[in-house]
Amino acid sequence: MEREKKSEKWPTKKSDIIFEIENCDNPYLLTQINELLKRKEILKPFHQIGVQFPYVLVQKPPRDLSLKHHLKPPTANPLTKYDYLATPIMYFISLIMLLIISAIINNFSISEMGFQLNPFLIKLGYFYWVIWLLYVLDFLAIILLARKSKTKMASSSFIIRCLGLVFPPIRLGTRHLSKPNYIWIPFYHWAKCNEGLLNHIKQKFSLPMIIIALLIIPVILIEWQFHEQAADMLQSDLSFILDMVQGFIWMAFTFEFILMISISNEKFEYAIKNWIDILIILLPFISFMRTFRVVKMARLSQLSRGYKLRGLLMKARQGLFFASFFYRILTIRPDFQIKKLKKKLDKNHEERERLEEDLIKLFEVIQKQKKRE
């Protein structure tokens, strides 16, 4: 009886697990259980770990793969009502700001003669600062309405609003001020930020981003080898066309990254996993530094072009896998793909086993220290 009472403290009863195993016909699951039982003696200390540190036994919440959009966020007070109406407007204004920034940054990245701006970009610069005032007004309105209605804002959403004053395109991924798990996206309106939305948007972006990434190949080839021939053939300012294409590529990848990292609930993990995107976004600033003589390095622009090409091709390769193109192509050799994925799965299991062993070692050290005390 005492054992039964103790077992009820654990998240899942032993009898329930036995019942599930008896009714399970999935050989994969049964194999996993069998492998775990083989390690029964090694994992024995987890009984004591679970008693002293119960949170070790708490399972991670199930992944939320649902797609919830066209939701209605709260509009009970002036602040939330303003946020509901202003967010879609500021979204499209931020898109315009991203377009302006991409044109200006790209001009710096291509310039070989130092600090030069053509009249069109000077006008764009003035236009940028005029629009920036809207962000200041928006920020002040939020502060005043929050004080007036005595509404507490979500700190994460408020920080993004502050960062939006420094880099306005960040406002593209702003979440709701009082409902921070809601984000506004065109065609979806207010949607819930979860893994389901992230995967759905990533899938929608995969094919367009593959095409955009591959645009860098003709641009790099023309810049490196065929600039004069292409200019003579087109009889036009080829540099302007190449600048526009590179500016468009940069804008597309920056837009995708801001949107995706805003939807993700694990932002640091997403940034580490998608370091290629960060590389592509930051590369133009290398030439920006070269323009102002901040960095002096031989063939710096050639290096930046080379890394840009590599980064974009790697991004295209990732997109192809996500869009399942390679899976369809490699169905000729399905065994190869299955063995490859099985190898990755085995490595994942090995990593889990190592972490469990590290946890046991740490617990043993803690126990020894307690005995000494």
CSV table of C-alpha atoms in Angstrom, one decimal:
chain,number,residue,atom,x,y,z
A,1,MET,CA,0.0,0.0,0.0
A,2,GLU,CA,2.8,2.4,0.9
A,3,ARG,CA,4.5,1.8,-2.5
A,4,GLU,CA,1.3,2.4,-4.3
A,5,LYS,CA,0.8,5.7,-2.5
A,6,LYS,CA,4.4,6.7,-3.4
A,7,SER,CA,3.9,5.8,-7.0
A,8,GLU,CA,0.8,8.1,-7.2
A,9,LYS,CA,3.1,11.0,-6.6
A,10,TRP,CA,4.9,10.5,-9.9
A,11,PRO,CA,3.4,12.1,-13.1
A,12,THR,CA,2.4,8.7,-14.5
A,13,LYS,CA,1.4,5.6,-12.5
A,14,LYS,CA,3.3,2.4,-13.1
A,15,SER,CA,0.0,0.5,-13.7
A,16,ASP,CA,-1.0,3.0,-16.5
A,17,ILE,CA,2.4,2.5,-18.2
A,18,ILE,CA,2.1,-1.3,-18.1
A,19,PHE,CA,-1.4,-1.0,-19.5
A,20,GLU,CA,-0.2,1.2,-22.4
A,21,ILE,CA,2.7,-1.2,-23.1
A,22,GLU,CA,0.3,-4.2,-23.2
A,23,ASN,CA,-1.9,-2.4,-25.7
A,24,CYS,CA,1.0,-1.1,-27.8
A,25,ASP,CA,1.7,-2.8,-31.2
A,26,ASN,CA,4.2,-0.2,-32.5
A,27,PRO,CA,7.6,-2.0,-32.8
A,28,TYR,CA,9.5,1.3,-32.7
A,29,LEU,CA,8.0,2.3,-29.4
A,30,LEU,CA,8.5,-1.2,-27.9
A,31,THR,CA,12.2,-1.1,-29.1
A,32,GLN,CA,12.7,2.3,-27.4
A,33,ILE,CA,11.2,0.9,-24.1
A,34,ASN,CA,13.4,-2.2,-24.3
A,35,GLU,CA,16.5,-0.1,-24.8
A,36,LEU,CA,15.6,2.1,-21.8
A,37,LEU,CA,15.1,-1.0,-19.6
A,38,LYS,CA,18.6,-2.3,-20.6
A,39,ARG,CA,19.9,0.9,-18.9
A,40,LYS,CA,17.8,0.3,-15.8
A,41,GLU,CA,20.8,-0.2,-13.5
A,42,ILE,CA,22.6,2.9,-14.9
A,43,LEU,CA,19.5,5.0,-14.4
A,44,LYS,CA,18.8,3.7,-10.9
A,45,PRO,CA,20.0,7.0,-9.2
A,46,PHE,CA,17.2,8.8,-10.9
A,47,HIS,CA,14.9,7.4,-8.2
A,48,GLN,CA,16.7,9.5,-5.6
A,49,ILE,CA,17.1,12.5,-7.9
A,50,GLY,CA,13.4,12.5,-8.5
A,51,VAL,CA,12.7,12.5,-4.7
A,52,GLN,CA,15.1,15.4,-4.0
A,53,PHE,CA,14.5,17.3,-7.3
A,54,PRO,CA,10.9,16.6,-8.4
A,55,TYR,CA,11.1,19.0,-11.3
A,56,VAL,CA,13.5,16.6,-13.1
A,57,LEU,CA,10.5,14.3,-13.6
A,58,VAL,CA,8.3,17.0,-15.0
A,59,GLN,CA,7.8,16.5,-18.7
A,60,LYS,CA,8.2,19.2,-21.2
A,61,PRO,CA,4.8,20.5,-22.4
A,62,PRO,CA,3.6,19.0,-25.6
A,63,ARG,CA,4.5,20.8,-28.8
A,64,ASP,CA,1.8,23.2,-30.0
A,65,LEU,CA,1.5,22.5,-33.7
A,66,SER,CA,-1.9,24.1,-34.1
A,67,LEU,CA,-2.5,27.0,-36.5
A,68,LYS,CA,-4.6,29.7,-34.9
A,69,HIS,CA,-5.2,32.9,-36.8
A,70,HIS,CA,-7.8,35.6,-37.2
A,71,LEU,CA,-7.9,35.9,-33.4
A,72,LYS,CA,-9.5,38.7,-31.5
A,73,PRO,CA,-7.0,40.2,-29.0
A,74,PRO,CA,-8.4,42.2,-26.0
A,75,THR,CA,-9.6,45.7,-26.6
A,76,ALA,CA,-11.0,46.5,-23.2
A,77,ASN,CA,-9.0,49.7,-22.6
A,78,PRO,CA,-7.6,52.6,-24.7
A,79,LEU,CA,-4.1,51.1,-24.9
A,80,THR,CA,-5.2,47.7,-26.2
A,81,LYS,CA,-7.7,49.3,-28.6
A,82,TYR,CA,-4.9,51.6,-30.0
A,83,ASP,CA,-2.5,48.6,-30.3
A,84,TYR,CA,-5.2,46.6,-32.2
A,85,LEU,CA,-5.7,49.4,-34.7
A,86,ALA,CA,-2.1,50.8,-35.0
A,87,THR,CA,-0.2,47.5,-35.4
A,88,PRO,CA,-1.3,46.7,-39.0
A,89,ILE,CA,-0.6,50.3,-40.1
A,90,MET,CA,2.9,50.3,-38.4
A,91,TYR,CA,3.6,46.9,-40.0
A,92,PHE,CA,3.3,48.3,-43.5
A,93,ILE,CA,5.2,51.5,-42.6
A,94,SER,CA,8.0,49.3,-41.2
A,95,LEU,CA,8.1,47.4,-44.5
A,96,ILE,CA,8.6,50.8,-46.3
A,97,MET,CA,11.4,51.6,-43.8
A,98,LEU,CA,13.1,48.2,-44.6
A,99,LEU,CA,13.0,49.0,-48.3
A,100,ILE,CA,14.6,52.4,-47.7
A,101,ILE,CA,17.3,50.9,-45.4
A,102,SER,CA,18.1,48.2,-48.0
A,103,ALA,CA,18.6,50.8,-50.7
A,104,ILE,CA,20.9,53.0,-48.5
A,105,ILE,CA,22.9,50.0,-47.1
A,106,ASN,CA,23.3,48.5,-50.6
A,107,ASN,CA,24.7,51.8,-51.9
A,108,PHE,CA,27.3,51.9,-49.2
A,109,SER,CA,28.2,48.2,-49.9
A,110,ILE,CA,28.8,48.8,-53.6
A,111,SER,CA,30.6,52.2,-53.5
A,112,GLU,CA,34.3,51.9,-54.4
A,113,MET,CA,35.0,55.7,-54.1
A,114,GLY,CA,34.3,56.3,-50.5
A,115,PHE,CA,31.4,58.2,-49.0
A,116,GLN,CA,29.1,58.9,-52.0
A,117,LEU,CA,25.3,59.3,-52.2
A,118,ASN,CA,23.3,60.0,-55.3
A,119,PRO,CA,20.5,62.6,-55.1
A,120,PHE,CA,17.8,59.9,-55.1
A,121,LEU,CA,19.3,58.3,-52.0
A,122,ILE,CA,19.7,61.6,-50.3
A,123,LYS,CA,15.9,62.2,-50.7
A,124,LEU,CA,15.3,58.7,-49.4
A,125,GLY,CA,17.3,59.6,-46.3
A,126,TYR,CA,15.2,62.6,-45.6
A,127,PHE,CA,12.1,60.5,-46.2
A,128,TYR,CA,13.4,58.0,-43.7
A,129,TRP,CA,13.7,60.6,-40.9
A,130,VAL,CA,10.3,62.0,-41.6
A,131,ILE,CA,8.7,58.5,-41.3
A,132,TRP,CA,10.9,57.8,-38.2
A,133,LEU,CA,9.0,60.6,-36.4
A,134,LEU,CA,5.9,58.3,-36.7
A,135,TYR,CA,7.7,55.7,-34.5
A,136,VAL,CA,8.4,58.4,-31.9
A,137,LEU,CA,4.7,59.5,-31.9
A,138,ASP,CA,3.6,55.8,-31.7
A,139,PHE,CA,6.0,55.2,-28.8
A,140,LEU,CA,4.8,58.3,-26.9
A,141,ALA,CA,1.1,57.3,-27.5
A,142,ILE,CA,1.8,53.9,-26.0
A,143,ILE,CA,3.4,55.4,-22.9
A,144,LEU,CA,0.6,58.0,-22.4
A,145,LEU,CA,-2.2,55.5,-23.0
A,146,ALA,CA,-0.6,52.9,-20.6
A,147,ARG,CA,-0.4,55.5,-17.9
A,148,LYS,CA,-3.9,56.8,-18.5
A,149,SER,CA,-5.5,53.4,-18.5
A,150,LYS,CA,-3.1,52.1,-15.8
A,151,THR,CA,-2.4,49.0,-18.0
A,152,LYS,CA,0.7,46.9,-17.5
A,153,MET,CA,2.4,46.1,-20.8
A,154,ALA,CA,4.2,42.9,-21.5
A,155,SER,CA,7.9,43.7,-21.0
A,156,SER,CA,9.0,41.7,-24.1
A,157,SER,CA,6.6,43.6,-26.4
A,158,PHE,CA,7.6,46.9,-24.9
A,159,ILE,CA,11.4,46.2,-25.4
A,160,ILE,CA,10.7,45.5,-29.1
A,161,ARG,CA,8.9,48.9,-29.3
A,162,CYS,CA,12.0,50.6,-27.8
A,163,LEU,CA,14.3,48.8,-30.2
A,164,GLY,CA,12.0,49.9,-33.1
A,165,LEU,CA,13.2,53.4,-32.4
A,166,VAL,CA,16.7,52.3,-33.2
A,167,PHE,CA,16.0,50.0,-36.1
A,168,PRO,CA,12.3,50.6,-37.3
A,169,PRO,CA,11.9,47.4,-39.3
A,170,ILE,CA,11.9,45.4,-36.0
A,171,ARG,CA,8.4,46.7,-35.6
A,172,LEU,CA,7.4,44.2,-38.3
A,173,GLY,CA,7.5,41.5,-35.6
A,174,THR,CA,5.9,43.3,-32.7
A,175,ARG,CA,3.6,41.3,-30.5
A,176,HIS,CA,0.5,42.5,-28.8
A,177,LEU,CA,1.2,44.7,-25.7
A,178,SER,CA,-1.1,42.8,-23.3
A,179,LYS,CA,-1.3,39.5,-25.1
A,180,PRO,CA,2.4,38.8,-26.0
A,181,ASN,CA,1.7,35.4,-27.6
A,182,TYR,CA,-0.3,37.2,-30.4
A,183,ILE,CA,1.4,38.6,-33.5
A,184,TRP,CA,-0.1,40.5,-36.5
A,185,ILE,CA,0.7,39.1,-40.0
A,186,PRO,CA,-0.9,40.0,-43.3
A,187,PHE,CA,-3.6,37.5,-44.4
A,188,TYR,CA,-3.5,35.9,-41.0
A,189,HIS,CA,-4.2,39.0,-38.9
A,190,TRP,CA,-3.7,38.3,-35.2
A,191,ALA,CA,-2.3,34.8,-34.8
A,192,LYS,CA,-1.0,32.8,-31.9
A,193,CYS,CA,2.8,32.4,-31.8
A,194,ASN,CA,3.6,28.7,-31.6
A,195,GLU,CA,5.5,26.0,-33.4
A,196,GLY,CA,2.6,25.4,-35.7
A,197,LEU,CA,2.6,29.0,-37.0
A,198,LEU,CA,6.4,29.0,-37.3
A,199,ASN,CA,6.4,25.8,-39.4
A,200,HIS,CA,3.5,27.0,-41.5
A,201,ILE,CA,5.1,30.4,-42.3
A,202,LYS,CA,8.5,28.8,-42.9
A,203,GLN,CA,6.9,26.4,-45.4
A,204,LYS,CA,5.2,29.4,-47.2
A,205,PHE,CA,8.5,31.2,-47.4
A,206,SER,CA,10.7,28.2,-48.5
A,207,LEU,CA,10.1,28.3,-52.2
A,208,PRO,CA,10.2,32.1,-52.7
A,209,MET,CA,13.4,32.3,-50.6
A,210,ILE,CA,15.1,29.5,-52.6
A,211,ILE,CA,14.5,31.5,-55.8
A,212,ILE,CA,15.7,34.8,-54.2
A,213,ALA,CA,18.8,33.0,-52.8
A,214,LEU,CA,19.7,31.6,-56.2
A,215,LEU,CA,19.5,35.1,-57.7
A,216,ILE,CA,22.9,35.8,-56.2
A,217,ILE,CA,24.6,33.4,-58.6
A,218,PRO,CA,24.2,35.5,-61.8
A,219,VAL,CA,24.9,38.7,-59.8
A,220,ILE,CA,28.2,37.4,-58.5
A,221,LEU,CA,29.2,36.0,-61.9
A,222,ILE,CA,28.5,39.3,-63.7
A,223,GLU,CA,30.4,41.2,-61.0
A,224,TRP,CA,33.4,39.0,-61.0
A,225,GLN,CA,33.8,38.1,-64.7
A,226,PHE,CA,31.3,39.5,-67.1
A,227,HIS,CA,30.5,43.0,-66.0
A,228,GLU,CA,31.9,44.8,-69.1
A,229,GLN,CA,30.4,42.3,-71.6
A,230,ALA,CA,26.9,42.4,-69.9
A,231,ALA,CA,27.0,46.3,-69.8
A,232,ASP,CA,27.9,46.5,-73.5
A,233,MET,CA,25.1,44.0,-74.4
A,234,LEU,CA,22.4,45.8,-72.3
A,235,GLN,CA,23.7,49.3,-73.1
A,236,SER,CA,22.5,50.5,-69.7
A,237,ASP,CA,23.8,51.2,-66.2
A,238,LEU,CA,24.4,47.6,-65.2
A,239,SER,CA,25.7,48.6,-61.7
A,240,PHE,CA,22.3,50.1,-60.8
A,241,ILE,CA,20.5,46.9,-61.8
A,242,LEU,CA,23.0,44.7,-59.8
A,243,ASP,CA,22.6,47.1,-56.8
A,244,MET,CA,18.8,46.8,-57.0
A,245,VAL,CA,19.0,42.9,-57.1
A,246,GLN,CA,21.4,42.7,-54.2
A,247,GLY,CA,19.3,45.2,-52.2
A,248,PHE,CA,16.2,43.1,-52.9
A,249,ILE,CA,17.9,39.9,-51.7
A,250,TRP,CA,19.1,41.6,-48.5
A,251,MET,CA,15.6,43.0,-47.8
A,252,ALA,CA,13.9,39.7,-48.4
A,253,PHE,CA,16.2,37.8,-46.0
A,254,THR,CA,16.1,40.5,-43.4
A,255,PHE,CA,12.3,40.6,-43.6
A,256,GLU,CA,12.1,36.8,-43.3
A,257,PHE,CA,14.5,36.7,-40.3
A,258,ILE,CA,12.7,39.5,-38.4
A,259,LEU,CA,9.3,37.8,-38.9
A,260,MET,CA,10.5,34.2,-38.0
A,261,ILE,CA,12.4,35.2,-34.9
A,262,SER,CA,9.4,37.3,-33.8
A,263,ILE,CA,7.1,34.2,-34.1
A,264,SER,CA,9.6,31.9,-32.4
A,265,ASN,CA,9.2,31.5,-28.7
A,266,GLU,CA,12.9,30.4,-28.4
A,267,LYS,CA,14.6,33.4,-30.0
A,268,PHE,CA,18.2,32.6,-29.0
A,269,GLU,CA,17.9,29.0,-30.1
A,270,TYR,CA,16.3,30.2,-33.4
A,271,ALA,CA,19.2,32.7,-34.0
A,272,ILE,CA,21.9,30.0,-33.4
A,273,LYS,CA,20.1,27.5,-35.6
A,274,ASN,CA,19.7,30.1,-38.4
A,275,TRP,CA,23.2,31.7,-38.2
A,276,ILE,CA,23.3,31.7,-42.1
A,277,ASP,CA,20.5,34.3,-42.1
A,278,ILE,CA,22.4,36.5,-39.7
A,279,LEU,CA,25.5,36.2,-41.8
A,280,ILE,CA,23.6,37.2,-45.0
A,281,ILE,CA,22.1,40.2,-43.1
A,282,LEU,CA,25.4,41.4,-41.6
A,283,LEU,CA,27.6,41.0,-44.7
A,284,PRO,CA,26.7,44.3,-46.3
A,285,PHE,CA,28.0,46.1,-43.2
A,286,ILE,CA,31.5,44.7,-43.9
A,287,SER,CA,31.6,46.8,-47.1
A,288,PHE,CA,29.9,49.6,-45.1
A,289,MET,CA,32.9,49.7,-42.8
A,290,ARG,CA,35.3,49.5,-45.8
A,291,THR,CA,33.5,52.6,-47.3
A,292,PHE,CA,34.3,54.6,-44.1
A,293,ARG,CA,37.8,53.1,-43.9
A,294,VAL,CA,36.9,51.6,-40.5
A,295,VAL,CA,38.4,48.3,-41.6
A,296,LYS,CA,41.4,48.0,-43.9
A,297,MET,CA,41.9,44.6,-45.4
A,298,ALA,CA,43.0,43.5,-48.8
A,299,ARG,CA,40.3,42.2,-51.0
A,300,LEU,CA,37.6,42.7,-48.3
A,301,SER,CA,34.8,43.2,-50.8
A,302,GLN,CA,35.8,39.9,-52.6
A,303,LEU,CA,35.7,38.1,-49.3
A,304,SER,CA,32.3,39.5,-48.5
A,305,ARG,CA,31.0,38.5,-51.9
A,306,GLY,CA,32.4,35.0,-51.5
A,307,TYR,CA,30.8,34.5,-48.1
A,308,LYS,CA,27.5,36.0,-49.3
A,309,LEU,CA,27.4,33.4,-52.2
A,310,ARG,CA,28.2,30.6,-49.8
A,311,GLY,CA,25.6,31.7,-47.3
A,312,LEU,CA,22.9,32.2,-49.8
A,313,LEU,CA,23.5,28.8,-51.4
A,314,MET,CA,23.4,27.1,-48.0
A,315,LYS,CA,20.2,28.9,-47.3
A,316,ALA,CA,18.8,27.7,-50.6
A,317,ARG,CA,19.9,24.1,-49.7
A,318,GLN,CA,18.1,24.4,-46.4
A,319,GLY,CA,15.0,25.6,-48.1
A,320,LEU,CA,15.0,22.7,-50.6
A,321,PHE,CA,15.1,20.2,-47.7
A,322,PHE,CA,12.3,22.0,-45.9
A,323,ALA,CA,10.2,22.2,-49.1
A,324,SER,CA,10.7,18.4,-49.4
A,325,PHE,CA,12.3,18.7,-52.9
A,326,PHE,CA,15.3,16.6,-52.0
A,327,TYR,CA,13.0,14.0,-50.4
A,328,ARG,CA,11.1,13.7,-53.6
A,329,ILE,CA,14.2,13.5,-55.8
A,330,LEU,CA,15.9,10.9,-53.6
A,331,THR,CA,13.0,8.5,-53.5
A,332,ILE,CA,15.1,6.7,-56.1
A,333,ARG,CA,17.3,5.7,-53.2
A,334,PRO,CA,15.0,5.6,-50.1
A,335,ASP,CA,17.3,3.4,-48.1
A,336,PHE,CA,20.1,6.0,-48.3
A,337,GLN,CA,17.8,8.7,-46.8
A,338,ILE,CA,16.3,6.4,-44.1
A,339,LYS,CA,19.8,5.3,-43.0
A,340,LYS,CA,21.0,8.9,-42.9
A,341,LEU,CA,18.0,10.0,-40.7
A,342,LYS,CA,18.4,6.9,-38.5
A,343,LYS,CA,22.0,7.8,-37.9
A,344,LYS,CA,21.0,11.3,-36.8
A,345,LEU,CA,18.4,9.8,-34.5
A,346,ASP,CA,21.0,7.5,-32.9
A,347,LYS,CA,23.3,10.4,-32.3
A,348,ASN,CA,20.4,12.2,-30.6
A,349,HIS,CA,19.8,9.3,-28.3
A,350,GLU,CA,23.5,9.1,-27.5
A,351,GLU,CA,23.5,12.8,-26.6
A,352,ARG,CA,20.4,12.2,-24.3
A,353,GLU,CA,22.3,9.3,-22.6
A,354,ARG,CA,25.3,11.5,-22.0
A,355,LEU,CA,23.2,14.2,-20.5
A,356,GLU,CA,21.5,11.7,-18.2
A,357,GLU,CA,24.9,10.3,-17.1
A,358,ASP,CA,26.1,13.9,-16.4
A,359,LEU,CA,23.0,14.5,-14.3
A,360,ILE,CA,23.7,11.4,-12.3
A,361,LYS,CA,27.4,12.4,-11.8
A,362,LEU,CA,26.4,15.9,-10.6
A,363,PHE,CA,23.9,14.4,-8.2
A,364,GLU,CA,26.5,12.1,-6.7
A,365,VAL,CA,28.9,15.0,-6.2
A,366,ILE,CA,26.1,16.9,-4.4
A,367,GLN,CA,25.4,13.9,-2.2
A,368,LYS,CA,29.1,13.6,-1.3
A,369,GLN,CA,29.2,17.3,-0.4
A,370,LYS,CA,26.1,16.9,1.9
A,371,LYS,CA,27.7,14.0,3.7
A,372,ARG,CA,30.9,16.0,4.4
A,373,GLU,CA,28.8,18.8,5.8
